[in-house]
XYZ file of C-alpha atoms in Angstrom:
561
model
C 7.667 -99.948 14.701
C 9.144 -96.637 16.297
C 10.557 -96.515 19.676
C 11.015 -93.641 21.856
C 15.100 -93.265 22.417
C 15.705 -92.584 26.280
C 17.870 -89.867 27.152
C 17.997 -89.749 30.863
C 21.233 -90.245 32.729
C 24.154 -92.303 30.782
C 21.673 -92.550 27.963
C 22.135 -88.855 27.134
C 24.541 -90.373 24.342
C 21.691 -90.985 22.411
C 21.856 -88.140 19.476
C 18.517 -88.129 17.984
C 15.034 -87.672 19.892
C 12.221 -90.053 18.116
C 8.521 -89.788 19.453
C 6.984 -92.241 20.815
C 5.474 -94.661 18.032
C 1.346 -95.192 17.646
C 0.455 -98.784 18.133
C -0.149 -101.217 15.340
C -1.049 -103.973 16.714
C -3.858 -106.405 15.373
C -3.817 -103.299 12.802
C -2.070 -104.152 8.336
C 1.381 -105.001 8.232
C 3.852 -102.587 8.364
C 6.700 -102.806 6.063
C 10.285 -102.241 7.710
C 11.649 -98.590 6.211
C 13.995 -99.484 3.456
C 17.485 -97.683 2.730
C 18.291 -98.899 -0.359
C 21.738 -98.465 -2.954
C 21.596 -96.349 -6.248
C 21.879 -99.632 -7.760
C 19.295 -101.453 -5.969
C 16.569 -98.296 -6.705
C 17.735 -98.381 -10.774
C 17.351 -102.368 -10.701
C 14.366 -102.532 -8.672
C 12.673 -99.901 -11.030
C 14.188 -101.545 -14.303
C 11.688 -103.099 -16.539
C 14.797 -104.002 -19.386
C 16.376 -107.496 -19.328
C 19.394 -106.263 -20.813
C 19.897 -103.092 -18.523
C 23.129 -103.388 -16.809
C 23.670 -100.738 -13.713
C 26.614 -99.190 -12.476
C 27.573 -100.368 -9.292
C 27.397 -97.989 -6.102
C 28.345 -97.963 -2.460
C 26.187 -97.551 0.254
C 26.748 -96.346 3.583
C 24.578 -96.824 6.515
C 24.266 -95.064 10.127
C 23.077 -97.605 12.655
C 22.920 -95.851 15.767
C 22.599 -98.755 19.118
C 19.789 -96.825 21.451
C 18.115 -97.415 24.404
C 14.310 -97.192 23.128
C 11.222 -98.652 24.734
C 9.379 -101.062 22.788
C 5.350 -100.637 23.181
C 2.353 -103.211 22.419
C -1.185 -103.764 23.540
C 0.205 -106.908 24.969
C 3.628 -105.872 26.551
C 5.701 -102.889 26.811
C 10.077 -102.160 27.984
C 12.625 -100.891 27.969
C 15.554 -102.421 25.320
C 17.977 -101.791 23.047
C 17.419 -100.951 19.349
C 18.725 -99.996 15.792
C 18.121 -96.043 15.154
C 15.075 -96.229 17.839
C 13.335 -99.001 15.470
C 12.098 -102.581 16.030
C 12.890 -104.027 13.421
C 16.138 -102.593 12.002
C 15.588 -101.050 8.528
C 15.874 -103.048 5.441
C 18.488 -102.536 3.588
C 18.517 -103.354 -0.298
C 22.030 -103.453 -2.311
C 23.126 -104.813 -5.475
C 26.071 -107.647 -6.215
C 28.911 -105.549 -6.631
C 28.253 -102.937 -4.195
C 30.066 -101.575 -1.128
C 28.124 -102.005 2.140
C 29.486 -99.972 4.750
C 27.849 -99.829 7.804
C 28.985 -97.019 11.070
C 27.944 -98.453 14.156
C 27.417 -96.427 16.896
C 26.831 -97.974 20.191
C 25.547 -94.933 22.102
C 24.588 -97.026 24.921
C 25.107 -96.317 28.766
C 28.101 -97.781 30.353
C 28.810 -101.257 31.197
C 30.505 -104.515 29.566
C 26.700 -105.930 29.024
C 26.111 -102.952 26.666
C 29.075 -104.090 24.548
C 27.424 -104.348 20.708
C 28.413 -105.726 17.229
C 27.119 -106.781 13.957
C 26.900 -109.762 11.966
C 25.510 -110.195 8.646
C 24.491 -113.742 8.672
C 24.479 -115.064 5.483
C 26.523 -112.636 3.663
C 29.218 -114.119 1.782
C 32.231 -111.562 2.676
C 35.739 -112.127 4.743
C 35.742 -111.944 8.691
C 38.954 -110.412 8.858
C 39.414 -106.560 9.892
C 36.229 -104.745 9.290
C 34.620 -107.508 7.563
C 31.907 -109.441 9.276
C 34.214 -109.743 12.275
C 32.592 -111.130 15.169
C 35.217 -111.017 17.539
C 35.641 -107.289 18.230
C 33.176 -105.716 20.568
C 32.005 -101.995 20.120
C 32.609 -100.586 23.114
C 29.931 -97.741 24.550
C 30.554 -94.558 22.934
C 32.271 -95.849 20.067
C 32.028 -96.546 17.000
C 33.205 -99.031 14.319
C 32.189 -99.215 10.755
C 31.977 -102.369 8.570
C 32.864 -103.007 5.043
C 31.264 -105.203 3.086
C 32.531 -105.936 -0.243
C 29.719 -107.643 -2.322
C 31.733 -109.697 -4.727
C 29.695 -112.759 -4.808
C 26.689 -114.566 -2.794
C 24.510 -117.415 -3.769
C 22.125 -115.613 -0.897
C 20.141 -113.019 -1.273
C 18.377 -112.411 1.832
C 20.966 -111.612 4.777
C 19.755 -111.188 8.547
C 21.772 -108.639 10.783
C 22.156 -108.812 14.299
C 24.320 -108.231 17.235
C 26.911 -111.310 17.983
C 28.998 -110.522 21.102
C 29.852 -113.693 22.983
C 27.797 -113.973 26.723
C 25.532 -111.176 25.155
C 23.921 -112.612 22.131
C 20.819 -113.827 23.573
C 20.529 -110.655 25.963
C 20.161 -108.594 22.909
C 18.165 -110.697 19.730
C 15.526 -111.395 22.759
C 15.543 -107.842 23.425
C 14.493 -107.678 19.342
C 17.255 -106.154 17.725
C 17.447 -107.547 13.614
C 16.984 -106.175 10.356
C 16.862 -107.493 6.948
C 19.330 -106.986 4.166
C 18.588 -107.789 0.621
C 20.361 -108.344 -2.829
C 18.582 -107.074 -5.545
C 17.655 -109.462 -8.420
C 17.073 -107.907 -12.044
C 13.261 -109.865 -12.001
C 13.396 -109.191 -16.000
C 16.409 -110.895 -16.857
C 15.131 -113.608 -18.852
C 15.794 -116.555 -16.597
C 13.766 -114.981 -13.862
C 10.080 -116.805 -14.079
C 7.055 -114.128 -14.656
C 4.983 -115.982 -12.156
C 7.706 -115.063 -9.336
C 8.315 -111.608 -10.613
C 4.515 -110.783 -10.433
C 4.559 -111.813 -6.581
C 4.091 -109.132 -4.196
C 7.093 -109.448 -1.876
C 6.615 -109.446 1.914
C 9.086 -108.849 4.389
C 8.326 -110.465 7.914
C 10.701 -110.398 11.005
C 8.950 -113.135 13.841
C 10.600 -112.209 17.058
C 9.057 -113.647 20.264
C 9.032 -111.907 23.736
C 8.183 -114.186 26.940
C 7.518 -112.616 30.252
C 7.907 -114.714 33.279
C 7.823 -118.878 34.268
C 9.007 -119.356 30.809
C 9.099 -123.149 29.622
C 12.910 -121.990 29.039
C 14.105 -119.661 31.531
C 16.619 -117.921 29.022
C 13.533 -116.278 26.934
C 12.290 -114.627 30.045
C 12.474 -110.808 28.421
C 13.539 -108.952 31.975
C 16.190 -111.719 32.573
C 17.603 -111.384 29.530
C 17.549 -107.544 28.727
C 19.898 -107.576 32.118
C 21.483 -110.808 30.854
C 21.304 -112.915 33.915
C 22.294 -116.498 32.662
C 25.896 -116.195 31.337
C 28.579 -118.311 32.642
C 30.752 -114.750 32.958
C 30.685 -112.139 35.050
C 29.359 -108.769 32.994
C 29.758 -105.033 34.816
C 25.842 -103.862 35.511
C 24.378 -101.411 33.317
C 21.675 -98.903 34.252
C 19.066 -100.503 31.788
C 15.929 -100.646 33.897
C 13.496 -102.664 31.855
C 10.294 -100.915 33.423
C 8.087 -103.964 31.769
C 4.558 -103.395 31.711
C 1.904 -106.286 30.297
C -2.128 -106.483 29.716
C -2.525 -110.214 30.014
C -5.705 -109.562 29.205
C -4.250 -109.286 25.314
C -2.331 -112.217 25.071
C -3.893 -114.420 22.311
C -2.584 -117.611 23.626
C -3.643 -116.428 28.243
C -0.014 -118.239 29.021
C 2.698 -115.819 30.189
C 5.053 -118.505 30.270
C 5.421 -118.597 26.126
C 7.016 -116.910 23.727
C 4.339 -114.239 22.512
C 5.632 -113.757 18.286
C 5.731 -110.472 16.423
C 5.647 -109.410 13.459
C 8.017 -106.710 11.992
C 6.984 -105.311 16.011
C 3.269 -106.148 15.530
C 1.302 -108.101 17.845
C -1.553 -109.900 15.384
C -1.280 -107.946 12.323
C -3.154 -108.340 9.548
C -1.925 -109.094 5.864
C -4.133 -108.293 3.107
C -4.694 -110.241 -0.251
C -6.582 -111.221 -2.755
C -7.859 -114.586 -4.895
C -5.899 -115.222 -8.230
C -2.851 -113.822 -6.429
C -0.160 -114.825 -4.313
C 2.647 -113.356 -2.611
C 5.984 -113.859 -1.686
C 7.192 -113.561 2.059
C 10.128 -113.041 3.153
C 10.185 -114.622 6.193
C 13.325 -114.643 9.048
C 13.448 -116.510 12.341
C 14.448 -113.867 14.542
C 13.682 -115.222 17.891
C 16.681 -116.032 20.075
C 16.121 -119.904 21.563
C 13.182 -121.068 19.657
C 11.703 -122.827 16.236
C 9.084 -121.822 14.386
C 6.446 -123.959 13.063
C 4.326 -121.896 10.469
C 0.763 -122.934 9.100
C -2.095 -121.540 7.520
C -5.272 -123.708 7.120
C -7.202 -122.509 4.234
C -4.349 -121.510 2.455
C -1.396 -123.223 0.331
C 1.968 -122.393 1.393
C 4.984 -123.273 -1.710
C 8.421 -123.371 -0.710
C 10.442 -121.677 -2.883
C 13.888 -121.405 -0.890
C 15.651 -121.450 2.790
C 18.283 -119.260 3.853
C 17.769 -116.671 0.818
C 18.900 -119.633 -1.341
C 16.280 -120.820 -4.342
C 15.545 -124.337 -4.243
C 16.756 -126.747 -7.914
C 13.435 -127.086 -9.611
C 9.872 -125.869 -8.977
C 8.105 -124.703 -6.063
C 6.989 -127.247 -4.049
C 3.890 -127.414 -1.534
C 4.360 -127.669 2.289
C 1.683 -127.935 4.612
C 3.859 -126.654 7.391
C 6.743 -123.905 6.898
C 10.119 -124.736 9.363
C 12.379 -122.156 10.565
C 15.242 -122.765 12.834
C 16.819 -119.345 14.457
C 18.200 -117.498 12.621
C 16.796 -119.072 9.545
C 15.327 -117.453 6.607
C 12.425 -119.282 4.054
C 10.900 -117.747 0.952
C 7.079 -119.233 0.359
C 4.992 -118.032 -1.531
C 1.280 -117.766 -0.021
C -1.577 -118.795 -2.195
C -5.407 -118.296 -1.083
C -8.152 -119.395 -3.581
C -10.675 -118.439 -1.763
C -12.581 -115.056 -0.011
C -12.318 -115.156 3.484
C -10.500 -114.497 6.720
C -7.738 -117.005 7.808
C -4.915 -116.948 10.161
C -0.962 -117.989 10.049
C -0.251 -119.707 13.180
C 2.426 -121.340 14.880
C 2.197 -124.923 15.361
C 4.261 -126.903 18.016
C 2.401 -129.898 16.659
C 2.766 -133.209 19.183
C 2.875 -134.872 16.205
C 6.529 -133.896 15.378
C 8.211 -134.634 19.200
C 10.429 -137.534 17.807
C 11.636 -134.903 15.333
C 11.550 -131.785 17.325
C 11.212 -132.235 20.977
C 9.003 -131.441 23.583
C 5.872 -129.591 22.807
C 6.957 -125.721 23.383
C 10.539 -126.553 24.091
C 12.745 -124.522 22.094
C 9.862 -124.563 20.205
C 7.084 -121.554 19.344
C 3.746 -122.630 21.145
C 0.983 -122.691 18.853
C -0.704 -119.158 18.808
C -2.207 -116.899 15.885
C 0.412 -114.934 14.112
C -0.817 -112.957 11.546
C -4.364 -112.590 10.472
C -5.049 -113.046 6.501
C -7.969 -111.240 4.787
C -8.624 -112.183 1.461
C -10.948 -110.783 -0.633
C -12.122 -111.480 -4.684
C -10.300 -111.167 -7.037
C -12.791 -109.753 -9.999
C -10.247 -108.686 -13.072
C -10.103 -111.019 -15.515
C -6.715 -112.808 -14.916
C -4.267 -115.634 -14.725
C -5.293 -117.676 -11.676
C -1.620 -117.793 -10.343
C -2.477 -119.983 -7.589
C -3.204 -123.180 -9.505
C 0.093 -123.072 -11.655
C 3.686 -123.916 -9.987
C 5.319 -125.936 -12.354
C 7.671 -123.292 -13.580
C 11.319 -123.397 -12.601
C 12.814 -121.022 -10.140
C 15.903 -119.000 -11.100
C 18.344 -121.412 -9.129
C 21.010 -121.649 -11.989
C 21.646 -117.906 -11.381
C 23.174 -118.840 -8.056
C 26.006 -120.757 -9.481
C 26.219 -123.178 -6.718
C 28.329 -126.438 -7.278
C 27.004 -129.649 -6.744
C 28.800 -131.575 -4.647
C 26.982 -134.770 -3.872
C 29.067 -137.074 -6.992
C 32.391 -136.489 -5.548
C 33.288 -139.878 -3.842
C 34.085 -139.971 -0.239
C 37.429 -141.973 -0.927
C 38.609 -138.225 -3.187
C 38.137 -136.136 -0.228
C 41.418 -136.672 2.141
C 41.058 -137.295 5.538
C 42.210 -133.618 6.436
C 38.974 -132.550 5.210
C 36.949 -134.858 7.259
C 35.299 -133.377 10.336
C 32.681 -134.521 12.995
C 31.061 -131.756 14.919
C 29.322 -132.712 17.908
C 26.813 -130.051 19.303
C 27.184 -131.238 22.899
C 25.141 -131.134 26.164
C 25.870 -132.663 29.656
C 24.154 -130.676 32.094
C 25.210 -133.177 34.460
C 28.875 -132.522 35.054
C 29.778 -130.291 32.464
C 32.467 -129.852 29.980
C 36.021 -128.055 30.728
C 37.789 -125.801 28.227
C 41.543 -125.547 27.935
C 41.244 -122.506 29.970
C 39.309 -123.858 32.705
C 35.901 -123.022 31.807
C 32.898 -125.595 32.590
C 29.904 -125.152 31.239
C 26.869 -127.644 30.043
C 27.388 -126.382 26.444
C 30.181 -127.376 23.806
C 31.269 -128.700 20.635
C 32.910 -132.198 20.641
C 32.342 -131.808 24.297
C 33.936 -128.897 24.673
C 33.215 -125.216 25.508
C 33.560 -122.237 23.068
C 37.639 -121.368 23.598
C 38.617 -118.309 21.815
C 42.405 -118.718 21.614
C 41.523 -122.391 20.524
C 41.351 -123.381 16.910
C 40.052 -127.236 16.324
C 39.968 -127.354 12.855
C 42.072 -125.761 10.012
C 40.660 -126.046 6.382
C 42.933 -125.087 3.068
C 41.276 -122.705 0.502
C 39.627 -124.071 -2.462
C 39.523 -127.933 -1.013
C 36.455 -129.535 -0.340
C 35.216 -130.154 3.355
C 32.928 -133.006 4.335
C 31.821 -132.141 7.994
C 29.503 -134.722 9.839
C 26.955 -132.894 11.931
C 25.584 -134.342 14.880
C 24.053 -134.101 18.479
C 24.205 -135.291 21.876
C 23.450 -135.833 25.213
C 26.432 -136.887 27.194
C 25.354 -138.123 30.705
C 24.625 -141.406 32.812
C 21.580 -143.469 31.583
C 20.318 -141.433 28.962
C 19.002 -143.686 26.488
C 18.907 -142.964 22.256
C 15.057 -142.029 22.748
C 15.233 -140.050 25.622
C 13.203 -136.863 25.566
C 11.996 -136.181 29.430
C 13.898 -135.200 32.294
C 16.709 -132.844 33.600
C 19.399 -133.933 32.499
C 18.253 -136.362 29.793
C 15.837 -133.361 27.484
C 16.732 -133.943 24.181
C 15.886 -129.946 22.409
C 16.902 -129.313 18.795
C 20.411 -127.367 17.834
C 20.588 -125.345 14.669
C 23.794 -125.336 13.263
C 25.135 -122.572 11.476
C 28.666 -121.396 9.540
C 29.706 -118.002 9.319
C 30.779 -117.214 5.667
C 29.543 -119.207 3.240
C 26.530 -122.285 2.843
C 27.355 -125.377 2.450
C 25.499 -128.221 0.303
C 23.444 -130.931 2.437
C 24.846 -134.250 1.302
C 23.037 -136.684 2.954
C 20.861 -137.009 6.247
C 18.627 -139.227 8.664
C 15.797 -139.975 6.047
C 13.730 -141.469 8.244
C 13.992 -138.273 11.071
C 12.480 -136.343 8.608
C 11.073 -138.092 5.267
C 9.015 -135.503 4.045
C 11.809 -132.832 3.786
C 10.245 -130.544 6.515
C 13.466 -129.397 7.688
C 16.479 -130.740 5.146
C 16.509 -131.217 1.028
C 19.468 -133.243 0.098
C 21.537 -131.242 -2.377
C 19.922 -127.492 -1.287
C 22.542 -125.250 0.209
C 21.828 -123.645 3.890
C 23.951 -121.743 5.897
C 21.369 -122.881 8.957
C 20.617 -126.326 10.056
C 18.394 -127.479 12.351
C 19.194 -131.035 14.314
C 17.235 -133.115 16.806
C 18.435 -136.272 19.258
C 19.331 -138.735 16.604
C 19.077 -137.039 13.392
C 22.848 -136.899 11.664
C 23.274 -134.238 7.961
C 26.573 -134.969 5.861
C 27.260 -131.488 4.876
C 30.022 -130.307 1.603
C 31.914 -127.219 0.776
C 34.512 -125.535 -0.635
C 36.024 -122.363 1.636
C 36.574 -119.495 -0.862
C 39.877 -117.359 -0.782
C 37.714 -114.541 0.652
C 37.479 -116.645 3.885
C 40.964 -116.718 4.830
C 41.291 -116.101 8.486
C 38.779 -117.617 11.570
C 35.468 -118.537 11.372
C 32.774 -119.266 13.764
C 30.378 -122.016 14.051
C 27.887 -122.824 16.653
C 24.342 -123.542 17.895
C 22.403 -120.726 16.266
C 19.907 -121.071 20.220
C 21.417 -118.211 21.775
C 21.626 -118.717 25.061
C 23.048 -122.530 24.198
C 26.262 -120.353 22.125
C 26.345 -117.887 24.557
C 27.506 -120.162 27.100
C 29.829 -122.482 24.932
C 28.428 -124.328 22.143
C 29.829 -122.691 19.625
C 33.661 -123.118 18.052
C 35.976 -121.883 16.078
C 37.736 -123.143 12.465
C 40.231 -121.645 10.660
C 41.000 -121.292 7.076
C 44.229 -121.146 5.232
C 46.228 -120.938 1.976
């Protein structure tokens, strides 16, 4: 959807006027504008399985404005990509050059500080590389080179990633989508996938007051108000305006989702066929729990990464922040149906509390299906064909014995919580928030990894405070909420887990590769890789809940020759 870019008072920086955009909601999904590579248009159009295409570079303008978001259910003032909620897509091939100039052209003030980070791409952090650690001041601007050498991904999620200001800004619904072209004719690409229509969806959730977690409250966090730092005041007046009267679920006090900046939109489709979304988790602190009754839902990857084997039916579709899935969506018969969220009681030991850190259930997306009368393949009764996973040339991992990986390469990561007493950094900092029980540390490396070696990290949670039993799950400060993990740079293979957290594979496959991970109270993964030479340098990892990394549960590793 279009916003309006504000140009009153330090605003004026703004360079490009955009009207006002129509509303769309409870109206057919919009697609995200695409800018797209000369490589990505020639593959995308290809219909040879032997065409080869010369590869190209692609340069992007993403201008940071001030914009005003508008719905039938809520309307403010927030920060955008080029006046647009969501970002545009943007489609290149492997082997291009990405470069991206980012212009923050935001008022003045350290809590309009802006980056980017292109989570999932498989490029160096160093320099102008996906380089987290450099803030783009107001009124400047910094461009980022991507050199697309390899990725086992191919569906990337952008979005701003400056420390104390990451929730502030994904909850005020800046994202996009970036995508790496496959050749769907080469001829270990299955016919049944290329003849999917592809959907792109962007969920991003707004809440407006009493939230069940006060970090998702949309006016607190558009001024950032809970940071453990001090941040200079900016002039951003959120002017919120709501019709409660439109809300779908009548409670203000829960995340309301979007789609691609639709409230309720409606996807159209037809028996006989299915399509392919392309879904990502953009909301800032919570889980989504997808379902569609009436319809089949087949997983065919997470993370932009295809699963080993066939498609495989799942009667409810997880996405931790951040996250990305692939399904493809199946309806055999005429009719209308709805996607809906689904914070089922039925998954608390897994998940937590109903509705904490956790979508409440609401319609989504409406689904219209009508009949399909040409005399085809019914493509919805037939998933036993293999999905292109080979093409990913990912390494298994799982048959190297423990006793050949040296103790170097042994790590236990603790996503931490004590909102008791605290943890204190190195440099003084306390904060509820940390890995292995401590707060993020900038200037503080805990863990240095040698190119080419294989890691074996043990990934964990807890709750580190006085009487707080294994099974706790009520009570300040004994709440148990789930903590996605996530690793800049590369994915990493899932080696083994807590079965019996999760036995029907809802949100873990031993042996798929993630780069995102979600965890709950007792639930342990065993996690493999091997840090490319591209990686050289500092990486971050942390709780992909915003407003948990924001103030210090994140950490950073470093890799070496």
């Amino acid at each position: 959807m279009r916003a309006s870019v504000l140009l009153s008072g330090t605003w004026a920086l703004a360079s490009i006027l955009l009207n006002v955009f129509a509303l769309k909601d409870f109206q057919t999904l919009l697609q995200p504008e695409e800018i797209a590579s000369d490589c990505a248009l020639a593959t995308e159009a290809n219909r040879d399985p032997k065409a080869h295409f010369a590869r190209s570079t692609l340069v992007v303008e993403l201008n940071v404005t001030a914009g005003r978001f508008e719905s039938t259910f809520i309307s403010f003032n927030t920060r955008t990509y080029n006046g647009e909620i969501p970002g545009k897509t943007i489609k290149v091939c492997m082997g291009d050059k990405l470069i991206v100039r980012l212009w923050n052209l935001l008022g003045e003030g350290s809590s309009n500080l802006t980056n980017l980070h292109v989570h999932g791409m498989e490029v160096t952090s160093k320099g102008n590389g996906d380089n987290v650690f450099v803030p783009v001041e107001p009124g400047h601007l910094r461009v980022y080179e991507y050199a697309i050498n390899q990725s086992s991904t191919t569906h990337i999620y952008y979005h701003p990633h400056v420390h104390h200001l990451v929730n502030s800004q994904i909850t005020g619904l800046m994202a996009g989508s970036i995508f790496i072209v496959e050749n769907k004719f080469h001829p270990s690409y299955p016919r049944q996938l290329r003849e999917m229509e592809e959907v792109v969806m962007i969920l991003q959730g707004v809440c407006y007051m009493n939230c069940t977690n006060n970090r998702d409250n949309i006016h607190s966090a558009l001024i950032n108000r809970y940071v453990s730092t001090e941040l200079e005041p900016n002039d951003l007046n959120p002017d919120i305006k709501i019709q409660p009267s439109n809300s779908m679920i009548k409670d203000l006090g829960q995340v309301h989702l979007f789609v691609n900046g639709q409230y309720g939109p409606t996807l159209h489709m037809s028996t006989k066929k299915c399509k392919r979304l392309r879904l990502v988790n953009a909301v800032a602190n919570n889980m989504v729990e997808l379902v569609v009754p009436g319809c089949a839902m087949y997983a065919l990857g997470a993370d932009g990464i295809y699963r080993n084997g066939s498609p495989v039916k799942k009667l409810v579709t997880m996405l931790s922040p951040g996250g990305r899935s692939d399904i493809a969506l199946c309806c055999e018969k005429a009719g209308t149906f709805w996607m809906a969220s689904d914070s089922s009681a039925s998954r608390v030991e897994m998940l937590g509390l109903v509705n904490d850190h956790r979508v409440a259930s609401q319609k989504v997306m409406k689904i219209v299906v009508s009949d399909c009368t040409l005399d085809t393949i019914n493509a919805t009764r037939d998933f036993h064909w293999k999905l292109p996973y080979d093409t990913q040339h990912l390494v298994d991992l799982r048959n190297i014995p423990a006793s050949a990986i040296p103790l170097k390469n042994r790590y236990d990561y603790e996503l931490s919580m004590d909102q008791k007493s605290g943890f204190q950094s190195p440099a003084g900092v306390t904060s509820a928030f940390g890995i292995n029980r401590m707060p993020f540390e900038e200037n503080y490396i805990n863990h240095t990894m040698v190119i080419g070696q294989v890691q074996e990290w043990h990934i964990s949670t807890n709750i580190v405070a006085n009487n707080c039993g294994s099974n706790s799950v009520t009570g300040s400060p004994c709440r148990r909420v789930v903590h996605p993990f996530h690793l800049h740079g590369f994915p990493f293979q899932i080696i083994a887990k807590s079965q019996e957290l999760d036995p029907e594979d809802l949100l873990h496959e031993i042996g798929q590769y993630r780069d995102t991970v979600l965890l709950h109270g007792d639930q342990k993964l065993v996690i493999r890789f091997i840090p490319p030479a591209y990686s050289l340098g500092d990486i971050l990892t942390h709780c992909h809940i915003s407003s948990h990394s924001d103030n210090g549960m994140a950490q950073i590793v470093r890799v070496i020759e």
